[in-house]
mmCIF file of C-alpha atoms and ligand atoms in Angstrom:
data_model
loop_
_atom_site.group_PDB
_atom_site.id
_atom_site.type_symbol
_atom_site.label_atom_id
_atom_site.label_comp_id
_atom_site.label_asym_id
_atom_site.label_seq_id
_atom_site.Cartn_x
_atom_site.Cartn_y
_atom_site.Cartn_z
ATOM 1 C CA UNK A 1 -71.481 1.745 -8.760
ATOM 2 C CA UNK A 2 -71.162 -1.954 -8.600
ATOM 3 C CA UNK A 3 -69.233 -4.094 -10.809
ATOM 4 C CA UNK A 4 -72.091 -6.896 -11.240
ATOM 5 C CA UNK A 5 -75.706 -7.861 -10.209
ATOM 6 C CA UNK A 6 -76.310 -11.353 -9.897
ATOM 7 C CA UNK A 7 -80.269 -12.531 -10.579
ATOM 8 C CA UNK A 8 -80.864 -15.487 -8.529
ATOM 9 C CA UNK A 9 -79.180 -16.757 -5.448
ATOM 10 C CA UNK A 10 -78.851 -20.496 -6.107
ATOM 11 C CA UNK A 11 -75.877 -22.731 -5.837
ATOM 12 C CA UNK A 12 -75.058 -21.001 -9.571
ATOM 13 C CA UNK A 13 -75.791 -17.734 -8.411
ATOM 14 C CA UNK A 14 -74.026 -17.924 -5.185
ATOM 15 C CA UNK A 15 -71.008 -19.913 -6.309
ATOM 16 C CA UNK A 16 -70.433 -17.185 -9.017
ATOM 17 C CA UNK A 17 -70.578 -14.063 -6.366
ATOM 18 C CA UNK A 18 -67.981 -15.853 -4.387
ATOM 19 C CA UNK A 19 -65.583 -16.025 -7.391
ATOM 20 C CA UNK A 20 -66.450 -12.384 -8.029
ATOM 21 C CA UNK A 21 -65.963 -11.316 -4.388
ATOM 22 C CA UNK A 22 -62.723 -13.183 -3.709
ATOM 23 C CA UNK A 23 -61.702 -11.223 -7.533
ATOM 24 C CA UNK A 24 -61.916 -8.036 -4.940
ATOM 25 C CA UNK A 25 -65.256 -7.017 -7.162
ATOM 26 C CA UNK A 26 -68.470 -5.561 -5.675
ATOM 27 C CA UNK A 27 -71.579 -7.596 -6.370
ATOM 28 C CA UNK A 28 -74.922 -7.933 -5.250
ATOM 29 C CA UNK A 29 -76.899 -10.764 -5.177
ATOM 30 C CA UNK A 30 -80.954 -10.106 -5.499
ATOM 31 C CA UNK A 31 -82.697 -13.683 -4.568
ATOM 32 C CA UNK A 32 -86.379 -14.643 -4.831
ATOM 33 C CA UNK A 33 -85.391 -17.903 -2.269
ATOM 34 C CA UNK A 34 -87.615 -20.555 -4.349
ATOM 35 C CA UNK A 35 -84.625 -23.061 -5.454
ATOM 36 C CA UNK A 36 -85.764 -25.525 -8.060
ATOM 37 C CA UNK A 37 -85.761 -28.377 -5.592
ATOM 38 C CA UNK A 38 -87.496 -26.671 -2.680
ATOM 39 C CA UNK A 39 -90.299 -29.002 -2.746
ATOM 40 C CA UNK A 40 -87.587 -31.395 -1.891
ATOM 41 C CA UNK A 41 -86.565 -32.501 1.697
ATOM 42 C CA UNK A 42 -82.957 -33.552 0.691
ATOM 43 C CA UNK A 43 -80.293 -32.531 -2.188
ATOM 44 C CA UNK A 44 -78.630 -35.335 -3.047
ATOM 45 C CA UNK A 45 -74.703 -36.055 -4.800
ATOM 46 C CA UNK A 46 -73.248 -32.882 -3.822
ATOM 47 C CA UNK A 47 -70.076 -34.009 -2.291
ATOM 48 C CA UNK A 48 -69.055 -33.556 1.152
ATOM 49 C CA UNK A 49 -73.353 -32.326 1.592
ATOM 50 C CA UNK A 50 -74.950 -35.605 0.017
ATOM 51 C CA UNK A 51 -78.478 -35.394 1.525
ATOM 52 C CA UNK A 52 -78.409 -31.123 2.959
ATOM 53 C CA UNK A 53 -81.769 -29.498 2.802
ATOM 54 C CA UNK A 54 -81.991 -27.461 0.422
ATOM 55 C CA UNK A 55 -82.398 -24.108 1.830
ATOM 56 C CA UNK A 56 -79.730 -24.969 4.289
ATOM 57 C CA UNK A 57 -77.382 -25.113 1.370
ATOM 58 C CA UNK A 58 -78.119 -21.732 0.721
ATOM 59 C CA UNK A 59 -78.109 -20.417 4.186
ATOM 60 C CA UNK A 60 -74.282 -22.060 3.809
ATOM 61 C CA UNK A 61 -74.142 -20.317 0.664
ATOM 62 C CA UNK A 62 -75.071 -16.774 1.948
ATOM 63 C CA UNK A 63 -72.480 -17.360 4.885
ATOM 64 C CA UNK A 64 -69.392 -18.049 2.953
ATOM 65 C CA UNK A 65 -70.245 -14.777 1.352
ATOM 66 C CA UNK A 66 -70.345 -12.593 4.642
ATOM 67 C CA UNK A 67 -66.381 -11.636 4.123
ATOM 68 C CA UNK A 68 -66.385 -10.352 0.686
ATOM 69 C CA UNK A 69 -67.850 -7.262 -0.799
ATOM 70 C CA UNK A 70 -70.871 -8.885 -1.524
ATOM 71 C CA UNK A 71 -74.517 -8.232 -0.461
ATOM 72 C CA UNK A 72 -77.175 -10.478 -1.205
ATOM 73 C CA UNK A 73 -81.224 -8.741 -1.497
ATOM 74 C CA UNK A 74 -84.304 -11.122 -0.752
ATOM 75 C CA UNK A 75 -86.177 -9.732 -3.634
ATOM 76 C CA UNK A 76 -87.687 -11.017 -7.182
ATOM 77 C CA UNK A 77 -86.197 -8.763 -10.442
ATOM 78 C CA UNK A 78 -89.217 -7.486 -12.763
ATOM 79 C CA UNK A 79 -87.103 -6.001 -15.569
ATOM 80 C CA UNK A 80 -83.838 -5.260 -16.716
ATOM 81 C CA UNK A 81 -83.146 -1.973 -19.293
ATOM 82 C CA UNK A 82 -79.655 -1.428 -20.663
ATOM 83 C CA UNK A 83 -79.114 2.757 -20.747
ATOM 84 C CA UNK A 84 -75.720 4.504 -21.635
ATOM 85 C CA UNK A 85 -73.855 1.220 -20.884
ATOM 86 C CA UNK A 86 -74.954 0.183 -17.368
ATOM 87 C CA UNK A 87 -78.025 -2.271 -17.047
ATOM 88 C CA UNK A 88 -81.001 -1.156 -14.444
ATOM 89 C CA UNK A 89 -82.392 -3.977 -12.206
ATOM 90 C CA UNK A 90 -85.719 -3.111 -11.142
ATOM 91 C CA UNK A 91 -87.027 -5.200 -8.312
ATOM 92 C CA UNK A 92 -91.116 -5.940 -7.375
ATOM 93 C CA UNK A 93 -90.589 -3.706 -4.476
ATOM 94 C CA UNK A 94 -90.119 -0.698 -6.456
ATOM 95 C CA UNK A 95 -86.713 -0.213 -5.882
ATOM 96 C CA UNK A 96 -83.726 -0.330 -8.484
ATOM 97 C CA UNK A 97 -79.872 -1.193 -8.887
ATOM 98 C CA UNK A 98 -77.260 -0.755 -11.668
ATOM 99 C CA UNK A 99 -74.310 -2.152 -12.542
ATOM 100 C CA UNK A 100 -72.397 -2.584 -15.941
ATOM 101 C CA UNK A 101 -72.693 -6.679 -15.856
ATOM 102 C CA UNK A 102 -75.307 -8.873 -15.479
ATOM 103 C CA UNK A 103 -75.338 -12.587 -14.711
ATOM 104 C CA UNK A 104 -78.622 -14.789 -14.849
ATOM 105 C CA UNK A 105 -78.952 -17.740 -12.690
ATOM 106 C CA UNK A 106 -82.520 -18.008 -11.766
ATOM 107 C CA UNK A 107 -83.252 -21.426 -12.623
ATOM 108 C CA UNK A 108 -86.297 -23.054 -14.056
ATOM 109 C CA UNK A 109 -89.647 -24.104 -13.558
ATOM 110 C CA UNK A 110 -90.868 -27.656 -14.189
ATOM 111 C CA UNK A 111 -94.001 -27.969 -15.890
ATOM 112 C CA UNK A 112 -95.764 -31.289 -15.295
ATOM 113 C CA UNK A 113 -98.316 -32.962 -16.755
ATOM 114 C CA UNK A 114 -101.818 -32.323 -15.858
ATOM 115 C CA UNK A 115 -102.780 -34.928 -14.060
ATOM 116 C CA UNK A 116 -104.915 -34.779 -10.777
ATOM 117 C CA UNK A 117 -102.608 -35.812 -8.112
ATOM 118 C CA UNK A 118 -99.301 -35.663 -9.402
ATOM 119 C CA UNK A 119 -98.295 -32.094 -8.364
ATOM 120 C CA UNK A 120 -98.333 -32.493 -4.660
ATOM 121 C CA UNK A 121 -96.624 -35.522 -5.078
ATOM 122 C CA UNK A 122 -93.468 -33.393 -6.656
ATOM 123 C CA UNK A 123 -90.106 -33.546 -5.059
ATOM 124 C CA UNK A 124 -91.089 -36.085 -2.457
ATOM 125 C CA UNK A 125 -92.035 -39.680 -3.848
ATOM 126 C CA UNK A 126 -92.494 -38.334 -7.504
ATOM 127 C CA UNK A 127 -88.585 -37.651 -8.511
ATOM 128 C CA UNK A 128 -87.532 -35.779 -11.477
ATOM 129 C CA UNK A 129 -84.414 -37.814 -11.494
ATOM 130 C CA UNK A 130 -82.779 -40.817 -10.034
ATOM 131 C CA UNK A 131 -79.500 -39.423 -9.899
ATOM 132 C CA UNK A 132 -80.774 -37.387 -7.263
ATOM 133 C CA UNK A 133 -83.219 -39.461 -5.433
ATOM 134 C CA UNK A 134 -82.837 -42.864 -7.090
ATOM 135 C CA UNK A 135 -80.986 -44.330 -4.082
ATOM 136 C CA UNK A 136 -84.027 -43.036 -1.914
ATOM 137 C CA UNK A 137 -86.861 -45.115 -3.739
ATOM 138 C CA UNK A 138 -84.404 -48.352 -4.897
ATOM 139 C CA UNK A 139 -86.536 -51.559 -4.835
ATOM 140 C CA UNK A 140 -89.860 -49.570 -5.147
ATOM 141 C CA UNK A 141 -92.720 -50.266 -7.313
ATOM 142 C CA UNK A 142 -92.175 -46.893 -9.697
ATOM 143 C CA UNK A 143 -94.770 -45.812 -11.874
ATOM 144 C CA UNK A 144 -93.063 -43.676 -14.845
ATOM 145 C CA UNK A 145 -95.444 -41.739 -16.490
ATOM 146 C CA UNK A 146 -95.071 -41.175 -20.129
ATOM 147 C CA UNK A 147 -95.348 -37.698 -21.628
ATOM 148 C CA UNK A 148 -92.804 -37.104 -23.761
ATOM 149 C CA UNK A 149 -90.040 -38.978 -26.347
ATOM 150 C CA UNK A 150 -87.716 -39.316 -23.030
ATOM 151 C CA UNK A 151 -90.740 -41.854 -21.514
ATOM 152 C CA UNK A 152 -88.558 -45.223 -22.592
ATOM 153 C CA UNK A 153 -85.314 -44.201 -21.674
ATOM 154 C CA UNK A 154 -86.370 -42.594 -18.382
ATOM 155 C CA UNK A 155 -88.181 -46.126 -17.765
ATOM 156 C CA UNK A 156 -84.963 -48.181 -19.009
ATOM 157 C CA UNK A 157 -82.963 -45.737 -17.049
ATOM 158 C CA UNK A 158 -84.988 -46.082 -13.108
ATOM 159 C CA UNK A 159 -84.937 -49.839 -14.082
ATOM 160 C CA UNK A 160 -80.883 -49.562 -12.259
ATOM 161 C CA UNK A 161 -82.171 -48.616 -9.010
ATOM 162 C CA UNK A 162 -85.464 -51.415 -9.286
ATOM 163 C CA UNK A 163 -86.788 -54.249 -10.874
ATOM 164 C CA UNK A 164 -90.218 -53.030 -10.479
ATOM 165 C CA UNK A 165 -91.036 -50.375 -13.348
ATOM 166 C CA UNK A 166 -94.028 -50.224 -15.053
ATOM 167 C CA UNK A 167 -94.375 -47.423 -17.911
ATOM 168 C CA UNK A 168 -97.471 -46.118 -17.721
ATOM 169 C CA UNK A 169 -97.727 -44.761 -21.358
ATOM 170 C CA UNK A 170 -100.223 -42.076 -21.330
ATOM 171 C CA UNK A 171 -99.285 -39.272 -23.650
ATOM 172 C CA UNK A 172 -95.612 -40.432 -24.584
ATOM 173 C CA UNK A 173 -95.363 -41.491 -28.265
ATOM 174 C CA UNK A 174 -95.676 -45.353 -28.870
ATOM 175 C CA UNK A 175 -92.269 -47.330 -28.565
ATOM 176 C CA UNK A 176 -90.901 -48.179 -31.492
ATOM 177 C CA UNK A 177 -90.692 -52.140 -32.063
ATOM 178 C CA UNK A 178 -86.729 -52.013 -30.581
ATOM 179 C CA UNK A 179 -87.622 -50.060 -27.659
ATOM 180 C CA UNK A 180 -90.550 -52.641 -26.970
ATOM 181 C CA UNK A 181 -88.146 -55.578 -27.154
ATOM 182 C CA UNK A 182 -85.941 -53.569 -24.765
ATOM 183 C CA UNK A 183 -88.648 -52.533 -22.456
ATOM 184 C CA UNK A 184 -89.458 -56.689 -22.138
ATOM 185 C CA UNK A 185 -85.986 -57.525 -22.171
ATOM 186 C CA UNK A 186 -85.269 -55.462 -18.871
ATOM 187 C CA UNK A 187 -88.852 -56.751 -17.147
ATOM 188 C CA UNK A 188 -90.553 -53.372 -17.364
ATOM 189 C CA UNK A 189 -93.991 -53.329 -17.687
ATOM 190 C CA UNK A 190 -96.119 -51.455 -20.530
ATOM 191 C CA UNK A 191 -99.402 -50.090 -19.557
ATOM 192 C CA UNK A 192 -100.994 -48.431 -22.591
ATOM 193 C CA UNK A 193 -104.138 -45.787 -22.156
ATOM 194 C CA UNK A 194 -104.760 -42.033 -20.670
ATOM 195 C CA UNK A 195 -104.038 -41.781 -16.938
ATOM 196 C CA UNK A 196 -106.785 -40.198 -15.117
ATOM 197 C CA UNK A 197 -105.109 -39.737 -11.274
ATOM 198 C CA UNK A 198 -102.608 -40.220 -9.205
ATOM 199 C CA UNK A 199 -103.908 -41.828 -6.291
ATOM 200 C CA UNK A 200 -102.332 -40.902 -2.197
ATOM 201 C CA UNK A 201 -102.422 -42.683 1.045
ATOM 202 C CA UNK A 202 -101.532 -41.223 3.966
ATOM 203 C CA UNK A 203 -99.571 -38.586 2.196
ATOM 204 C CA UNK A 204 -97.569 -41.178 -0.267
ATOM 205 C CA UNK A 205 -98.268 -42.029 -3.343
ATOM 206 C CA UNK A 206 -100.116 -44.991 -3.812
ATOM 207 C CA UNK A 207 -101.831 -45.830 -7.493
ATOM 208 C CA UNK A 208 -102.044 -44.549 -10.617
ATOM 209 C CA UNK A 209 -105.139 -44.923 -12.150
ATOM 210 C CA UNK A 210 -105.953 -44.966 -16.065
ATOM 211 C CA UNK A 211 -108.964 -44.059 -18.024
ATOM 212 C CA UNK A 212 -110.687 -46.868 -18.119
ATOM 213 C CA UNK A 213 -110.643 -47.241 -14.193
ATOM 214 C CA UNK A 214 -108.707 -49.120 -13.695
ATOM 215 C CA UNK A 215 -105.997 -48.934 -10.612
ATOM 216 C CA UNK A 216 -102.571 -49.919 -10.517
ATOM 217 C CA UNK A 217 -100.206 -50.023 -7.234
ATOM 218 C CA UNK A 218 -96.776 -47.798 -6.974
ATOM 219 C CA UNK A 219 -95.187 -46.337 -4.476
ATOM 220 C CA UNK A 220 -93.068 -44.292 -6.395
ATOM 221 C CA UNK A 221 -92.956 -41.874 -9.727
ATOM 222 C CA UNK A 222 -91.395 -40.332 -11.937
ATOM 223 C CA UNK A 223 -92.264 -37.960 -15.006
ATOM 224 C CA UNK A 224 -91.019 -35.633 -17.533
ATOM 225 C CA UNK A 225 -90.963 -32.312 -16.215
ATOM 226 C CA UNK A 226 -90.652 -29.477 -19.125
ATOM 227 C CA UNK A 227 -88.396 -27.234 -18.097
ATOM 228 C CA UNK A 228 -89.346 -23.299 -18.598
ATOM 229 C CA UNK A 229 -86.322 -20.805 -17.755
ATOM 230 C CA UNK A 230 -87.467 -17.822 -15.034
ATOM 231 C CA UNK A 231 -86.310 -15.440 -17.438
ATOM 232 C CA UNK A 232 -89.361 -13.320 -18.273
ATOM 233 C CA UNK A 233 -87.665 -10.195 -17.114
ATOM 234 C CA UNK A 234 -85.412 -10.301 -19.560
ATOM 235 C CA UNK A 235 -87.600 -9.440 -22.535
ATOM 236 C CA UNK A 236 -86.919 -5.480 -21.491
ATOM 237 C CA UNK A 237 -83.543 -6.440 -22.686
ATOM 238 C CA UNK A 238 -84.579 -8.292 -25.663
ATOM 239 C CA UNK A 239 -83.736 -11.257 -24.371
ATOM 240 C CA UNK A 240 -85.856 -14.484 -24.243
ATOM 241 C CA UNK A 241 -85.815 -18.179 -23.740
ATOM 242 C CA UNK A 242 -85.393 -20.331 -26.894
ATOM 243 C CA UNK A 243 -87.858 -22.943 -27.337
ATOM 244 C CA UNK A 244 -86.749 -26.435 -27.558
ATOM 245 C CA UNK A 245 -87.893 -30.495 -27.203
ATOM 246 C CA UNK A 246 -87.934 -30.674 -23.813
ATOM 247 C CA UNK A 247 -88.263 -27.081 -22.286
ATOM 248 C CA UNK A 248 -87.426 -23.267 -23.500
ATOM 249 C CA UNK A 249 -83.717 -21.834 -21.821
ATOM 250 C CA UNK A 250 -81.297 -19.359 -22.514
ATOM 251 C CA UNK A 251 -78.528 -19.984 -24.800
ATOM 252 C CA UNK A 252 -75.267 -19.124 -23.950
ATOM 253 C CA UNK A 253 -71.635 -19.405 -24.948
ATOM 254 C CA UNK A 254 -68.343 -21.826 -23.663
ATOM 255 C CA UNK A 255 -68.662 -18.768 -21.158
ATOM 256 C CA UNK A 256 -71.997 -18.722 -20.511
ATOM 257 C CA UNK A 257 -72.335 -14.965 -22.565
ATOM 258 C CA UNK A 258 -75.651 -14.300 -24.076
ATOM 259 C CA UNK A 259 -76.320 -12.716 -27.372
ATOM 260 C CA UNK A 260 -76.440 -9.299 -25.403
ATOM 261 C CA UNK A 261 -72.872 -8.149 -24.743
ATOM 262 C CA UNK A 262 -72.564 -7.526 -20.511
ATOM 263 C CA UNK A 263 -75.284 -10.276 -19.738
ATOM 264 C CA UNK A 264 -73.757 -14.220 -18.666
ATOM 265 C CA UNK A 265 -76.245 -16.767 -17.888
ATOM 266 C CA UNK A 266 -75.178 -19.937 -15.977
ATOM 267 C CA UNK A 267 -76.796 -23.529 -13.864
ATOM 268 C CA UNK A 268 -80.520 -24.405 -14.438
ATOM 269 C CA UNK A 269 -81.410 -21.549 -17.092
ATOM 270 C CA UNK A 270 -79.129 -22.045 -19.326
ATOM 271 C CA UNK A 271 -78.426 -25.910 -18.683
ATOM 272 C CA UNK A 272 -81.306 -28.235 -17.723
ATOM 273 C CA UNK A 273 -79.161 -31.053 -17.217
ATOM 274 C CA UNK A 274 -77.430 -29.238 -14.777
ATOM 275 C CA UNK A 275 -77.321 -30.666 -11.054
ATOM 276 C CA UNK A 276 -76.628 -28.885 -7.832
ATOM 277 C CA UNK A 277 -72.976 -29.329 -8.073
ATOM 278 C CA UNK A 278 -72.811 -28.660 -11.914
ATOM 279 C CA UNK A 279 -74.788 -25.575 -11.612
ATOM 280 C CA UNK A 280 -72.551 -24.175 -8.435
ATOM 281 C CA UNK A 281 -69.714 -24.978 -11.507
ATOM 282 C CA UNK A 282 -71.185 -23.556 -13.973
ATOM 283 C CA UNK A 283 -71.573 -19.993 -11.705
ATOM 284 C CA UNK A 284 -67.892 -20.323 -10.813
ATOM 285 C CA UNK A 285 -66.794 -19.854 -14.650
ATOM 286 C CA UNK A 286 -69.258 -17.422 -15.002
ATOM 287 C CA UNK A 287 -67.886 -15.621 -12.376
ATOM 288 C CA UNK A 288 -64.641 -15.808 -13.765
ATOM 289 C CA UNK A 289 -65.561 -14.770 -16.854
ATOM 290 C CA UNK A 290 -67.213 -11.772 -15.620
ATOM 291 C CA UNK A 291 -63.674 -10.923 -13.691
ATOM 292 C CA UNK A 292 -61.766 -11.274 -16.789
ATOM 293 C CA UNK A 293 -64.159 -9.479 -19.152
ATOM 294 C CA UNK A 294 -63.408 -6.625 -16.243
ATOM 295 C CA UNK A 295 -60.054 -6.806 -16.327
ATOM 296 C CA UNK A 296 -59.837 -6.687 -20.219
ATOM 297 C CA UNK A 297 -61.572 -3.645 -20.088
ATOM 298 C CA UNK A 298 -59.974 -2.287 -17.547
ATOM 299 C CA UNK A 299 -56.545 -3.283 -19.096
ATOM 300 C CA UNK A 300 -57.955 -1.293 -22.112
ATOM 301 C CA UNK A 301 -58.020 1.659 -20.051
ATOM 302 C CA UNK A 302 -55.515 1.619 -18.781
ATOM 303 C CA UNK A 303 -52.911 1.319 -21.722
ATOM 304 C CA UNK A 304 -55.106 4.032 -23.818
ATOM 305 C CA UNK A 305 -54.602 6.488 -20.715
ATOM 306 C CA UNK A 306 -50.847 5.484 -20.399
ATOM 307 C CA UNK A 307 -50.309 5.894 -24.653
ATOM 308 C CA UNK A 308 -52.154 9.504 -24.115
ATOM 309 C CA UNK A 309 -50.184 10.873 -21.494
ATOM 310 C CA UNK A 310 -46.656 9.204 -22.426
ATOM 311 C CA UNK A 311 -46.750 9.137 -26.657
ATOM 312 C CA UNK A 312 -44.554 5.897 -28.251
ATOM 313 C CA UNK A 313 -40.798 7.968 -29.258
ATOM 314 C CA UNK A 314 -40.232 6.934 -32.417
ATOM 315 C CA UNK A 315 -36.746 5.498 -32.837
ATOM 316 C CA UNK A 316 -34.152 5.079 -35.897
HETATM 317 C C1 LIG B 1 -87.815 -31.819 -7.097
HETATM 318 C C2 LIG B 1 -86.346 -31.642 -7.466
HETATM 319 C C3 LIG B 1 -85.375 -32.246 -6.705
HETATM 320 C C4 LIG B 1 -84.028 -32.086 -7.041
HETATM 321 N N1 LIG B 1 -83.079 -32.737 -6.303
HETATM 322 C C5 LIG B 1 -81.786 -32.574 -6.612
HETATM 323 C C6 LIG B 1 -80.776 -33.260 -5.866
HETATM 324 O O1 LIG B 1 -81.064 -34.026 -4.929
HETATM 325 N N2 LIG B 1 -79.476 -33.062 -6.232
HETATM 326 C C7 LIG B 1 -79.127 -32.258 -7.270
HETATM 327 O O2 LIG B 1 -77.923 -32.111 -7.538
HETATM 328 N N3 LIG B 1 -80.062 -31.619 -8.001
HETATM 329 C C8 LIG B 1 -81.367 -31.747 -7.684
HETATM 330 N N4 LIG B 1 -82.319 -31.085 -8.417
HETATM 331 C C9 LIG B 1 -81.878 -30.145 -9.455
HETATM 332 C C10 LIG B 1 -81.560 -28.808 -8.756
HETATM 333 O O3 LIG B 1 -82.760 -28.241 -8.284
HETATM 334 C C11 LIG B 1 -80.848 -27.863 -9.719
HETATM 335 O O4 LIG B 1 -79.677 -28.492 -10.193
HETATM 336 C C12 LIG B 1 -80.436 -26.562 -9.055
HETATM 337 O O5 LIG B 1 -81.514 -26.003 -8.327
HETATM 338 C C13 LIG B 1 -79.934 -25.568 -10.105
HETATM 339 O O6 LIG B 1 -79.381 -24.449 -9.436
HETATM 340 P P1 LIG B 1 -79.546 -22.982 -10.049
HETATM 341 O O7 LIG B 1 -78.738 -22.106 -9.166
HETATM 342 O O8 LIG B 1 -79.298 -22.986 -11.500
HETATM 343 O O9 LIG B 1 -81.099 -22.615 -9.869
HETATM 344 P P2 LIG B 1 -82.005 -22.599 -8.565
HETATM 345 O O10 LIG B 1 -81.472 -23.470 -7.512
HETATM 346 O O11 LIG B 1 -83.404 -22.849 -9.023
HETATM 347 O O12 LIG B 1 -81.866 -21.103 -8.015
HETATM 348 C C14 LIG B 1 -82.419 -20.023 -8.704
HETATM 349 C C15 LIG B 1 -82.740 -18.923 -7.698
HETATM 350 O O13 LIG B 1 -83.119 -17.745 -8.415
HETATM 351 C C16 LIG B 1 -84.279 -17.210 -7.806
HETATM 352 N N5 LIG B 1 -85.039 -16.426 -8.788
HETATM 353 C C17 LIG B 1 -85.796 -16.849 -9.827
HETATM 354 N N6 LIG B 1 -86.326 -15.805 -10.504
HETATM 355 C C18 LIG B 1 -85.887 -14.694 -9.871
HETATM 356 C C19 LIG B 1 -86.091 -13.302 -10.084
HETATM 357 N N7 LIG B 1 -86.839 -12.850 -11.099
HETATM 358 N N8 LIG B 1 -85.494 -12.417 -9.231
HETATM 359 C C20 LIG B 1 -84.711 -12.854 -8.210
HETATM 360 N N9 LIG B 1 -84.477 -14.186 -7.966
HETATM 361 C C21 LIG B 1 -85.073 -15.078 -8.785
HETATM 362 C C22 LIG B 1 -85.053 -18.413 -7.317
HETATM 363 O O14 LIG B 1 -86.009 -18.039 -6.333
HETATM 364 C C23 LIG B 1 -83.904 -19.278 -6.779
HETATM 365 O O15 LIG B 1 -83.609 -18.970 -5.437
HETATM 366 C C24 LIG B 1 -83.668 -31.268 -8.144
HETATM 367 C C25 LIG B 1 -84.674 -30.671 -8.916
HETATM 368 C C26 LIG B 1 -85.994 -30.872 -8.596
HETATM 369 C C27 LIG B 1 -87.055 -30.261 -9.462
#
């Protein structure tokens, strides 16, 4: 048998499996190839591949792999039972591994706001972040549109990479009386009322239009995404996503353990914060702390087998 499955080929996913496979550990990989930012053309601030496509990075991924004992499935996990220690993977093509360990790193979904338009805008000139894309849409007129308690300080925050920010309100709460100060302080416009649609031309984004009709010109957006973790296979286990502000993800220790002993989680699932490069970090100690849970137990082992067949002589 294997020593661990890994759910999710991403940079978490794939940057743990090469920490297990240089440990001299058998893995495999199973990977449904839909990376959170495949709707994107470019991954940006991973260093030394600032601006790779995103399934090239895990075509690079998958090759580093190629000399370690590690084989990576294209294949989405249904369910996951635990039986007589060793956890059962079943996959949507009927077919099932095992292996002792577990790690989760399938990422999340972002759930937008429902708002004709905005969708097939995602990932191109509607960014979820401007640490990623930022530099791509500096100096344009962005449209941020409200929907959660993040709406002002995603506003303030674009307003570094443009002058030109209006805050299109919509279902955010209303700023407080500071955060309006601040908002006119910084030259970013407030645009109070429902939006209706997000208006295209030529496949860009071009308006946003409100309730009352009324059309205003961007060429860029930005929103609050809530973030769902791809876990739903885990509720065989007993495991599920805990709900928060901003999205529902698994919770994990310094390691990235869950509550069920033999299952890590690590990147986007556990972690929405987490980036390209932090979630390929995040893997890497999760890989690590698979090895070393391993080696515990084997270490365990070994000194009850060596007690058993050479008994302590007791001295004085
Ligand atoms: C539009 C957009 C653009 C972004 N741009 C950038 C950027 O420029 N730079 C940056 O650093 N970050 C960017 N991000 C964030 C980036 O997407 C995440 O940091 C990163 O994808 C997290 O990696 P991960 O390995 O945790 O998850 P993912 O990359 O999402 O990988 C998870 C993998 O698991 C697979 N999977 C899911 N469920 C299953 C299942 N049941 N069975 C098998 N496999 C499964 C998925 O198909 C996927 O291949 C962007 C995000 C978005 C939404």
């Amino acid at each position: 048998m294997q020593d661990a499955i890994i759910i999710g080929g991403g940079a978490a996913g794939l940057s743990a499996a090469l920490q297990l496979g240089r440990s001299r550990r058998t893995v495999t990989v199973v990977d449904a190839g839909k990376p959170r930012n495949a709707p994107s053309p470019a991954a940006h601030g991973f260093l030394t591949r600032d601006g790779v496509a995103p399934h090239e990075l895990t075509r690079l991924g998958r090759a580093d792999l190629e000399l370690y004992d590690v084989r990576v499935i294209d294949g989405t996990v249904v369910s996951a039972e635990k039986m007589d220690g060793v956890f059962h993977v079943a996959l949507a093509d009927g077919t099932s591994i095992e292996a002792p360990r577990l790690l989760v790193t399938t990422g999340v979904v972002d759930e937008l706001p429902a708002i004709p338009g905005l969708a097939e805008r995602w990932g191109h000139d509607l960014v979820h972040c401007p640490y990623c894309h930022g530099w791509e849409i500096r100096d344009h007129a962005i449209g941020v549109i409200g929907s959660s308690s993040m709406a002002v300080h995603q506003a303030l925050l674009f307003r570094q990479w443009s002058p030109n920010i209006t805050l299109f309100l919509n279902s955010a709460p209303e700023p407080a009386a500071t955060e309006r100060r601040q908002l006119a302080a910084r030259g970013v416009r407030l645009v109070e009322g429902a939006v209706a649609r997000i208006h295209s031309t030529d496949g860009a984004v071009s308006g946003v239009e409100l309730a009352d009709g009324s059309l205003h010109r961007v060429d860029a957006l930005t929103a609050q995404s809530r973030v769902v973790a791809r876990a739903s296979f885990l509720t065989t286990l007993g495991l599920a996503p805990v709900p928060g502000e901003f999205g529902e993800l698994l919770q994990v220790d310094g390691n990235g353990l869950t509550a069920i002993p033999g299952v890590w989680a690590a990147g986007n699932v556990a972690d929405m914060r987490a980036t390209v490069l932090a979630a390929a970090y995040a893997g890497a100690m999760a890989g690590v702390a698979i090895n070393m849970d391993m080696i515990a137990a084997e270490l365990a082992a070994d000194v009850a087998a060596f007690d058993a067949a050479e008994p302590l002589v007791a001295t004085g």
